[in-house]
Short mmCIF file of C-alpha atoms and ligand atoms in Angstrom, two decimals:
data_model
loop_
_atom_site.label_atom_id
_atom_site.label_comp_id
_atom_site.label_asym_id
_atom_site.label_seq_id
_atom_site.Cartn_x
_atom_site.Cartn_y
_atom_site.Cartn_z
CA UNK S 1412 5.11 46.16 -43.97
CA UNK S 1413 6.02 42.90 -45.07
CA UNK S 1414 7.12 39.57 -43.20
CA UNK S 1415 9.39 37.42 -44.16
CA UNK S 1416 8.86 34.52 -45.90
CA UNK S 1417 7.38 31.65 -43.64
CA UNK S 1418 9.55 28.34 -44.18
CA UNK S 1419 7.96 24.79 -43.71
CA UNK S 1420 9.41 21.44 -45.22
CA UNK S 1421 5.49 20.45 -46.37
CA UNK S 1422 2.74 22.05 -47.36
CA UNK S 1423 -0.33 20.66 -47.91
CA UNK S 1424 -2.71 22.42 -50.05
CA UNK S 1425 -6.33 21.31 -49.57
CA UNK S 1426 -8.59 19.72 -46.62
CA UNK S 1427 -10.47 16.48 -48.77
CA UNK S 1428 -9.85 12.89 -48.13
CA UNK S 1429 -6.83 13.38 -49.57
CA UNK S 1430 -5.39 16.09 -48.39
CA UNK S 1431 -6.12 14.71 -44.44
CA UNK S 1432 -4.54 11.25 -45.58
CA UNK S 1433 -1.53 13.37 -46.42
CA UNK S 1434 -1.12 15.28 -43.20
CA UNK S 1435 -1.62 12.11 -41.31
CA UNK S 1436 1.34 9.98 -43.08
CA UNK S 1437 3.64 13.31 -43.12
CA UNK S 1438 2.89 13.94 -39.92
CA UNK S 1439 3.82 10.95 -38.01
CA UNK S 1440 6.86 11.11 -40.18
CA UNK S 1441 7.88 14.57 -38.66
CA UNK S 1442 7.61 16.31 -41.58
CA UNK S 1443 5.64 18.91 -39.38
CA UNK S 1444 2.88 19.56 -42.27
CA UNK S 1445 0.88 22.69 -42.49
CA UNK S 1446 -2.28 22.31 -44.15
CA UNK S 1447 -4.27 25.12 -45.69
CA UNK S 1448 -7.79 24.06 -46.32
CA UNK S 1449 -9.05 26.81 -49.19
CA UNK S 1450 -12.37 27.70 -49.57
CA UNK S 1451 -14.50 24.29 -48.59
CA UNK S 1452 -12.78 23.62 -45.47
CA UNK S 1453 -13.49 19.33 -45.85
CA UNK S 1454 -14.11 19.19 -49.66
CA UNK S 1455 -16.85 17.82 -51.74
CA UNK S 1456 -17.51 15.07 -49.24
CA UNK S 1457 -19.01 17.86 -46.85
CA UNK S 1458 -21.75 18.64 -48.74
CA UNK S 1459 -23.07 15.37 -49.62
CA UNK S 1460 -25.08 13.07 -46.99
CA UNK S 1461 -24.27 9.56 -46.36
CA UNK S 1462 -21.32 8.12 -47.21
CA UNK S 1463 -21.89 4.35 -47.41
CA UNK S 1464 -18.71 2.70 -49.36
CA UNK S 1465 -15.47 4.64 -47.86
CA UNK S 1466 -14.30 0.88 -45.75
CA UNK S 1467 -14.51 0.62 -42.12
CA UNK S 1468 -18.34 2.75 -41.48
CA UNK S 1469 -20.17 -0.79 -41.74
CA UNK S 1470 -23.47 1.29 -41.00
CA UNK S 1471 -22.51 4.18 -42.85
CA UNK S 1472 -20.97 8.09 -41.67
CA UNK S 1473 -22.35 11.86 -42.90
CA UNK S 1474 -19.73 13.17 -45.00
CA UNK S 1475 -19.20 15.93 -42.80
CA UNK S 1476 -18.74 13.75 -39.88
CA UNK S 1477 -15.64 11.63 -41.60
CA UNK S 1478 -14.02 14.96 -42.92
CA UNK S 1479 -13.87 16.27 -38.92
CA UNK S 1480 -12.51 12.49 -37.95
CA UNK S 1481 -9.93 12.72 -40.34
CA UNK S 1482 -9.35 16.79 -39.73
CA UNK S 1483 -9.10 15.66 -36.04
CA UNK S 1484 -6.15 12.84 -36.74
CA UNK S 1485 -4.12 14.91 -38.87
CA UNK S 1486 -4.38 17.36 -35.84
CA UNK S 1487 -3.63 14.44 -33.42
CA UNK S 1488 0.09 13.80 -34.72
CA UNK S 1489 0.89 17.64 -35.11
CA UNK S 1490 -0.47 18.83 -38.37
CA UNK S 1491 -1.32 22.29 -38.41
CA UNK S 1492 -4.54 23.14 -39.56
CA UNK S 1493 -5.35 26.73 -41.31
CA UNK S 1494 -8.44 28.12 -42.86
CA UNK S 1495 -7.42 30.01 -45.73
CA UNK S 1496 -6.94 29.62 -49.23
CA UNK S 1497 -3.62 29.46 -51.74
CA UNK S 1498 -4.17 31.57 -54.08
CA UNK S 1499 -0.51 31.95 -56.19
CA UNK S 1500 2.71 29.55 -56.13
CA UNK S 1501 6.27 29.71 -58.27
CA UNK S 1502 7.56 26.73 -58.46
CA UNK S 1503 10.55 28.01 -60.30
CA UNK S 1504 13.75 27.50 -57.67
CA UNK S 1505 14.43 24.49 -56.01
CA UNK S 1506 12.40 26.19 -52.99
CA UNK S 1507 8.66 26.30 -53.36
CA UNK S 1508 6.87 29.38 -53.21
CA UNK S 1509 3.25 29.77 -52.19
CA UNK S 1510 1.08 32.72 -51.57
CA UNK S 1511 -1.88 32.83 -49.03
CA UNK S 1512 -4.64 35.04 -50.57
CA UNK S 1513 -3.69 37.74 -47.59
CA UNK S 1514 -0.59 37.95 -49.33
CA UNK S 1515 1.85 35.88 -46.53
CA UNK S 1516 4.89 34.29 -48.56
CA UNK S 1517 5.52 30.78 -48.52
CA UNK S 1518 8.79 28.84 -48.76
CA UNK S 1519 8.29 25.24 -49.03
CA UNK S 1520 10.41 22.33 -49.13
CA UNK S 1521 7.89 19.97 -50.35
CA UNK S 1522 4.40 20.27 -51.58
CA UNK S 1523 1.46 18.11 -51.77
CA UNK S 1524 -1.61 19.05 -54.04
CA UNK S 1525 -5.20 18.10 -52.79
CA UNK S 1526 -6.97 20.68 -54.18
CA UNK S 1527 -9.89 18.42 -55.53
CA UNK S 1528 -12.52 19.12 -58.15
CA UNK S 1529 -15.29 21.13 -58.59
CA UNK S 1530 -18.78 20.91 -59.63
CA UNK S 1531 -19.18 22.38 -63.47
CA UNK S 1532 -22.30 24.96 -64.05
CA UNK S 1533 -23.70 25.67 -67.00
CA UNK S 1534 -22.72 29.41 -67.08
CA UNK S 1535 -26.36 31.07 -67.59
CA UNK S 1536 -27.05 33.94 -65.38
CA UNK S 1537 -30.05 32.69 -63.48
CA UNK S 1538 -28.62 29.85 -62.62
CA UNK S 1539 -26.56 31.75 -60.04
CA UNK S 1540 -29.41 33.57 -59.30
CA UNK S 1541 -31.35 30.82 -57.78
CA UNK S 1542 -27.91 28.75 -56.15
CA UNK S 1543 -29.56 26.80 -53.27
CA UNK S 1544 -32.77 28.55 -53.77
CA UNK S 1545 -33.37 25.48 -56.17
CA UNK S 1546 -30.83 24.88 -58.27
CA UNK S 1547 -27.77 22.22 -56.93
CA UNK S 1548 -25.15 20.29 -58.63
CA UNK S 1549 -26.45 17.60 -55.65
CA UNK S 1550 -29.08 15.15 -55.66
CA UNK S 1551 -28.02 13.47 -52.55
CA UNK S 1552 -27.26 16.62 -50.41
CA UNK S 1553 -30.48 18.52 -51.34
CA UNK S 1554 -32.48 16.04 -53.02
CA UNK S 1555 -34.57 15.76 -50.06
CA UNK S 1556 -35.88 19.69 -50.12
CA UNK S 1557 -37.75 18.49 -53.44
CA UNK S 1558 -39.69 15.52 -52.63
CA UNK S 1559 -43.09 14.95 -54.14
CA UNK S 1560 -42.05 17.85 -56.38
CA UNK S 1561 -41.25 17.38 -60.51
CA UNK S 1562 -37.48 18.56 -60.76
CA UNK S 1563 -35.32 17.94 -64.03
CA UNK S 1564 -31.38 17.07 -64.21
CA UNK S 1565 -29.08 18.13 -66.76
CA UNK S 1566 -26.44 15.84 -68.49
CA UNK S 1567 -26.01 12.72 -70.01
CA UNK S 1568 -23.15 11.03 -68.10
CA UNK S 1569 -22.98 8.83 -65.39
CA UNK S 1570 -23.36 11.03 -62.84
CA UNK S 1571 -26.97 12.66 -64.45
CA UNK S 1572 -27.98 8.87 -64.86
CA UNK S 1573 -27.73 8.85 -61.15
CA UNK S 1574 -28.75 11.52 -59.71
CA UNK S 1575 -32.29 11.05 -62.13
CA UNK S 1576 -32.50 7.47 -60.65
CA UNK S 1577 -31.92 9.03 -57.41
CA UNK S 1578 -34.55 11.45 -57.39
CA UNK S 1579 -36.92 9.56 -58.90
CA UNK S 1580 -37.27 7.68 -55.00
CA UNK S 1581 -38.15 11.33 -53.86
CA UNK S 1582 -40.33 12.48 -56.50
CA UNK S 1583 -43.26 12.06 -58.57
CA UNK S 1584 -41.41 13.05 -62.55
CA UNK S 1585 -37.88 13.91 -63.15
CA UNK S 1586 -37.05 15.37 -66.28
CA UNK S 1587 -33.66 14.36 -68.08
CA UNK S 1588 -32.13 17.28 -70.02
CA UNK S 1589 -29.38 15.63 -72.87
CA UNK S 1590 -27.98 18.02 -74.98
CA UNK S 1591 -27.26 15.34 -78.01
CA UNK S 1592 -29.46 12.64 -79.26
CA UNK S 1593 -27.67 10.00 -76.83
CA UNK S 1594 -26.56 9.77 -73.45
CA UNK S 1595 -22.90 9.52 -72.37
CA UNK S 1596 -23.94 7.44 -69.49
CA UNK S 1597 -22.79 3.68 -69.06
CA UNK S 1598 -25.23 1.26 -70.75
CA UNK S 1599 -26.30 -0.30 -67.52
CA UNK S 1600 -27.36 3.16 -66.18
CA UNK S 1601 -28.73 4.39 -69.62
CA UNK S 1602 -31.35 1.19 -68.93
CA UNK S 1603 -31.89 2.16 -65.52
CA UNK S 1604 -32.80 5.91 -66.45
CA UNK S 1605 -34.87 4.59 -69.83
CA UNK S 1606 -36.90 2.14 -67.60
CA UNK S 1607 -38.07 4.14 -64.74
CA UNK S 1608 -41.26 5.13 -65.62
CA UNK S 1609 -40.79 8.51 -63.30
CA UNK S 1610 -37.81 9.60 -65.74
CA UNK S 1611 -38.84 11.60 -68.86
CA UNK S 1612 -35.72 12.03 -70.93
CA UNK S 1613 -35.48 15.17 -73.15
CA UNK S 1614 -33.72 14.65 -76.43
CA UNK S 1615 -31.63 17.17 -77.81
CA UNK S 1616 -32.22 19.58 -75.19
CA UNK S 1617 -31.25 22.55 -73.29
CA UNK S 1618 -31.82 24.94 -71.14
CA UNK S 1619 -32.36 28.14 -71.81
CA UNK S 1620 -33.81 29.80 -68.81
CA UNK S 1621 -34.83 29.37 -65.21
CA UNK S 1622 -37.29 31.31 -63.90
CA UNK S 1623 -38.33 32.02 -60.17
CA UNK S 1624 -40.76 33.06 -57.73
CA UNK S 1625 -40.34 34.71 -54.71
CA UNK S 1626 -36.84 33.79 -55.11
CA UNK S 1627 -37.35 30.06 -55.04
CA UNK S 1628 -36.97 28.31 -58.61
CA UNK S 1629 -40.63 27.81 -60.24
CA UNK S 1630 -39.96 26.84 -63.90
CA UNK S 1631 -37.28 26.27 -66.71
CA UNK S 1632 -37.80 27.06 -70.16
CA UNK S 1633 -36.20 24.56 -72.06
CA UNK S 1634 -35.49 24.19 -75.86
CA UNK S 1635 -35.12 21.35 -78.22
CA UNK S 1636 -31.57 22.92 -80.33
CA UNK S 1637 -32.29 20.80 -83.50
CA UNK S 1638 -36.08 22.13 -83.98
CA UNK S 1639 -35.46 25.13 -81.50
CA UNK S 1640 -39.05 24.70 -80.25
CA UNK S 1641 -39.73 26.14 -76.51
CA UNK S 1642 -41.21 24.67 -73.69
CA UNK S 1643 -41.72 25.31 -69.89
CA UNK S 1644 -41.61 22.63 -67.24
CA UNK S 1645 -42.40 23.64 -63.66
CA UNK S 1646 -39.88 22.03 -62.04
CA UNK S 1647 -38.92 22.88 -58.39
CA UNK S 1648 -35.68 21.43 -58.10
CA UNK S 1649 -32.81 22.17 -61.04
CA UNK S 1650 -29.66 19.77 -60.52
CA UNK S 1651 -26.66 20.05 -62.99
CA UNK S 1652 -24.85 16.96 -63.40
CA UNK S 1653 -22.39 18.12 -65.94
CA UNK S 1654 -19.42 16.83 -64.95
CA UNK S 1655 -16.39 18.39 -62.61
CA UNK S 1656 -13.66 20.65 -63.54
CA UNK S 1657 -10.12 19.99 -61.34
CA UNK S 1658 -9.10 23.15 -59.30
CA UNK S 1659 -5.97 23.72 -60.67
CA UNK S 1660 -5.89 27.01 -62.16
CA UNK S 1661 -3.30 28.17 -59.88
CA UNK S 1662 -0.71 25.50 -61.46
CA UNK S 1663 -1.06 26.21 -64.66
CA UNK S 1664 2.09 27.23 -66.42
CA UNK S 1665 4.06 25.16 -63.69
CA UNK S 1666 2.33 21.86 -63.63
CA UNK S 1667 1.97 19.48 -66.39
CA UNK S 1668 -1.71 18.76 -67.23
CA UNK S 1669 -3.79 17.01 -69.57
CA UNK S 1670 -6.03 19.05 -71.94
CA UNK S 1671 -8.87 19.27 -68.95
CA UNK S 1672 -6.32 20.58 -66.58
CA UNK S 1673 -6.10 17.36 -64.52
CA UNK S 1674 -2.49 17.34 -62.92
CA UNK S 1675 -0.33 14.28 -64.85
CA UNK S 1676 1.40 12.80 -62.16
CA UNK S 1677 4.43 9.86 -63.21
CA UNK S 1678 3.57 6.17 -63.49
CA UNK S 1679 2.92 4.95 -60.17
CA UNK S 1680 3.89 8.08 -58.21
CA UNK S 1681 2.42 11.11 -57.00
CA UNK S 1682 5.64 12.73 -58.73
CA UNK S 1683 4.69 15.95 -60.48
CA UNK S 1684 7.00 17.04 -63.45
CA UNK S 1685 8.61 19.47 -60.65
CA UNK S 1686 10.65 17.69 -57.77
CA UNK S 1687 9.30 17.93 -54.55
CA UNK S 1688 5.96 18.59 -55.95
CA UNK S 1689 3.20 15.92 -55.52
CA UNK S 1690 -0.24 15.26 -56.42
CA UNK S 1691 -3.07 13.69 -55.18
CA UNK S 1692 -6.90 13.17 -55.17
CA UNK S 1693 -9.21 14.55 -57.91
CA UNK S 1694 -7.05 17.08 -58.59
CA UNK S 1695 -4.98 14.25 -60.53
CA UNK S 1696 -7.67 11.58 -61.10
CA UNK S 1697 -10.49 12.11 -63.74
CA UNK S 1698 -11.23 8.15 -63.14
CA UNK S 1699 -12.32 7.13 -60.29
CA UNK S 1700 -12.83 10.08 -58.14
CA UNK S 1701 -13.95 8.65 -55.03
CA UNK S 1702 -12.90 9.14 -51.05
CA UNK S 1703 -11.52 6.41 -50.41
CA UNK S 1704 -8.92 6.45 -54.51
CA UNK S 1705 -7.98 10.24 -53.06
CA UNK S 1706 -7.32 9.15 -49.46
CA UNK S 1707 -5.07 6.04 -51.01
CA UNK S 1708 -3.31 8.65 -53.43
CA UNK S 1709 -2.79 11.32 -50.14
CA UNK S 1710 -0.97 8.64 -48.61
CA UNK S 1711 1.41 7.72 -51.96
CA UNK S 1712 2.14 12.21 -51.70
CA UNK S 1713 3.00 12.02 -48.20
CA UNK S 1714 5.26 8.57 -48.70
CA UNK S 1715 6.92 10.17 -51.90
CA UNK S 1716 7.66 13.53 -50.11
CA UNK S 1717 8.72 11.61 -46.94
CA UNK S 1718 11.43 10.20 -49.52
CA UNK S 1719 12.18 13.15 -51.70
CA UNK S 1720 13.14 15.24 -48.14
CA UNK S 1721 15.21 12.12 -47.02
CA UNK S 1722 17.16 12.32 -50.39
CA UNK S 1723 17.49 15.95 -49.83
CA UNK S 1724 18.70 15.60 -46.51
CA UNK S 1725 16.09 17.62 -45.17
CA UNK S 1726 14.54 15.31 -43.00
P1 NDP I 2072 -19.17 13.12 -67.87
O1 NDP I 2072 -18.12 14.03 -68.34
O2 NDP I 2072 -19.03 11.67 -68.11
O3 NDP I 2072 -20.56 13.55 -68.53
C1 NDP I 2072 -20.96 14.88 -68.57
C2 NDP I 2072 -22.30 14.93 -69.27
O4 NDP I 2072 -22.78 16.27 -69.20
C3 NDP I 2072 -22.23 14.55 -70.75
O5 NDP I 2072 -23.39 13.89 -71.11
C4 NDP I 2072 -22.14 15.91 -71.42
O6 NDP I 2072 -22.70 15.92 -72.70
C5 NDP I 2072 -23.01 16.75 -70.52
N1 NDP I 2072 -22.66 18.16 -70.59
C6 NDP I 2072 -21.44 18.73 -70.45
N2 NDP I 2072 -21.52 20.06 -70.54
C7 NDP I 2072 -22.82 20.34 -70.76
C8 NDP I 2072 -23.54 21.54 -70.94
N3 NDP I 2072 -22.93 22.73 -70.91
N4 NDP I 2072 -24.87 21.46 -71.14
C9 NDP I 2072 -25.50 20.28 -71.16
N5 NDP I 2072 -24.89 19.09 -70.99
C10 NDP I 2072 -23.55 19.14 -70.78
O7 NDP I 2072 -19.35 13.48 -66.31
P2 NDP I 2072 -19.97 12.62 -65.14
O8 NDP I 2072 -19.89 13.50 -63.95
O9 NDP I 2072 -21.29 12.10 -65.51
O10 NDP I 2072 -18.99 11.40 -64.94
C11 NDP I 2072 -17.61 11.63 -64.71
C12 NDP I 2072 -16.89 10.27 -64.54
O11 NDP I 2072 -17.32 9.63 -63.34
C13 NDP I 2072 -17.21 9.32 -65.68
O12 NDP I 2072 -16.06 8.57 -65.97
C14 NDP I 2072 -18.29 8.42 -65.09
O13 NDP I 2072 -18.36 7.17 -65.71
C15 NDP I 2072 -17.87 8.34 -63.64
N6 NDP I 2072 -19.03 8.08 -62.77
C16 NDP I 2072 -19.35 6.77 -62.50
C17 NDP I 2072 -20.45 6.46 -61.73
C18 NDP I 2072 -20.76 5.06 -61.48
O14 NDP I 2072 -20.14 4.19 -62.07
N7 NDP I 2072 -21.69 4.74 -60.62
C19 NDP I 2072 -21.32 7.50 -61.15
C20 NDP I 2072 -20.93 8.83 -61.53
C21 NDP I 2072 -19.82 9.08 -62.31
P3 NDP I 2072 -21.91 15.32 -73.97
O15 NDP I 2072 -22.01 13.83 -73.83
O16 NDP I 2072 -22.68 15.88 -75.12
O17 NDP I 2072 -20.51 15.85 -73.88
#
């Protein structure tokens, strides 16, 4: 049998620093938000460790521990809460529809996007074999498990750079898999990574395999794609540093994006091309993609929805 539609003036799709920051600023301005959290209730930030630049945590807060503070304010001026995922909208009519992935309709005055970014895999089949039995897109949430064990890191960006120098405090040799002959990387980072005599940086490189034992990761085999020559390294630890990939597949169609399917929001707005549709967070923001950028840009959603219900005398 099936209900009818639920109505609600905003809803808030995603639980990340952005998403919270949202429900705080709608809900103290009685826009009565219901959140829906999707599949990481929290976001990225609750599977790293430490978070040490978001302002006001002089001695630092587990990223965890921030997303419940922030869960716990949004609840504290009304927001409701709800731990399920979108999985369809149409945001055809001037009312916006939404779909819970049990199938409960959605009519929404105004909606913010938070839905964040994801971690990008390379897309060979053991690598989902050995997911957290090894293999993490995560130095600083499992970097730990691998100490005084060799590991190797995949990509030449920033974030590889990083996560290389990062293990390198935990263990003895961490190998640098770069597809290309150069690094993507910053040049101040590039030095840091060419200088540490822990990193060995693979040229050219890929991976072709990772093997296991007794379910744990043991080895990769690797290969160089100019020469094609083989080799093993018995790593422990296998972190992909690849880059992210925004999770907006269920916009597509209705949202203009750019040509990585980052959400294009308008100047200095959260203003989607659809009215009373915002963005926020790393959904929209391939830049800076921090907590504190997608808390600031929650806030902007909220404010511009806030205004958008005013002029449509909703609120
Ligand atoms: P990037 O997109 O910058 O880099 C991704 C890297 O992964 C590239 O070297 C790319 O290679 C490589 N890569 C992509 N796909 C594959 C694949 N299938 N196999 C092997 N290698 C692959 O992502 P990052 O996450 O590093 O950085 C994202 C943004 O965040 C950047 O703007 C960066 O500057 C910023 N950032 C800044 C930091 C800082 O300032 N401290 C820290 C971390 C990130 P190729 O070059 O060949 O495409």
């Amino acid at each position: 049998m099936s209900t009818a539609p639920e109505k609600m003036l905003c809803l808030i799709i995603g639980s990340g620093p952005a998403g919270y920051t949202a429900a705080i600023y709608a809900a103290r301005a009685n826009m009565s938000p219901i959140l829906y959290t999707g599949m990481q209730p929290g976001g990225q930030l609750t599977i790293t460790t430490d978070v040490e630049n978001y302002p006001g945590y002089p001695d630092g807060i587990l990223g965890p521990e921030m997303m419940e503070d922030l869960r716990k304010q949004a609840e504290r001026f009304g927001t409701e809460v709800r731990y399920e995922l979108i999985s369809k909208v149409d945001f055809s009519g001037p009312v916006h529809k939404a779909w819970t992935d049990s199938g409960n309709e959605i009519h929404a005055e105004s909606v913010i996007i938070a839905t964040g970014a994801s971690a990008k895999w390379l897309g060979i089949p053991s690598e989902q074999v050995y997911m957290n039995k090894g293999v993490s897109a995560c130095a600083v949430c499992d970097g730990f498990f691998f100490r005084n064990m060799e590991v190797a890191v995949v990509g030449g960006g920033d974030t590889a750079a990083e996560e290389a120098s990062y293990l390198s405090k935990l263990c003895p040799k961490v190998h640098l898999l770069v597809r290309r002959d150069e690094m993507r990387a910053s040049k101040i980072m590039q030095e840091r990574v060419l200088n540490n005599p822990k990193i060995e940086v693979h040229w050219n490189t890929e991976v072709k395999e990772i093997k296991g034992v007794d379910e744990v990761v043991d080895s990769i085999v690797i290969y160089n794609n100019q020469t094609k020559a083989e080799k093993e390294l018995p790593v422990k630890g296998f972190f992909v540093a690849i880059g992210h990939k925004p999770n907006t597949d269920i916009f597509e169609g209705w949202l203009d994006m750019d040509e990585t399917k980052y959400l294009i929001t308008q100047g200095k707005s959260a203003k989607t091309n659809i009215p009373g549709v915002f963005a926020s967070g790393d959904a929209q923001d391939k830049t800076y993609r921090q907590a504190v950028t997608a808390a600031g840009t929650g806030c902007m959603a909220a404010l511009d929805a806030e205004r958008y219900l005013t002029e449509q005398g909703k609120l």
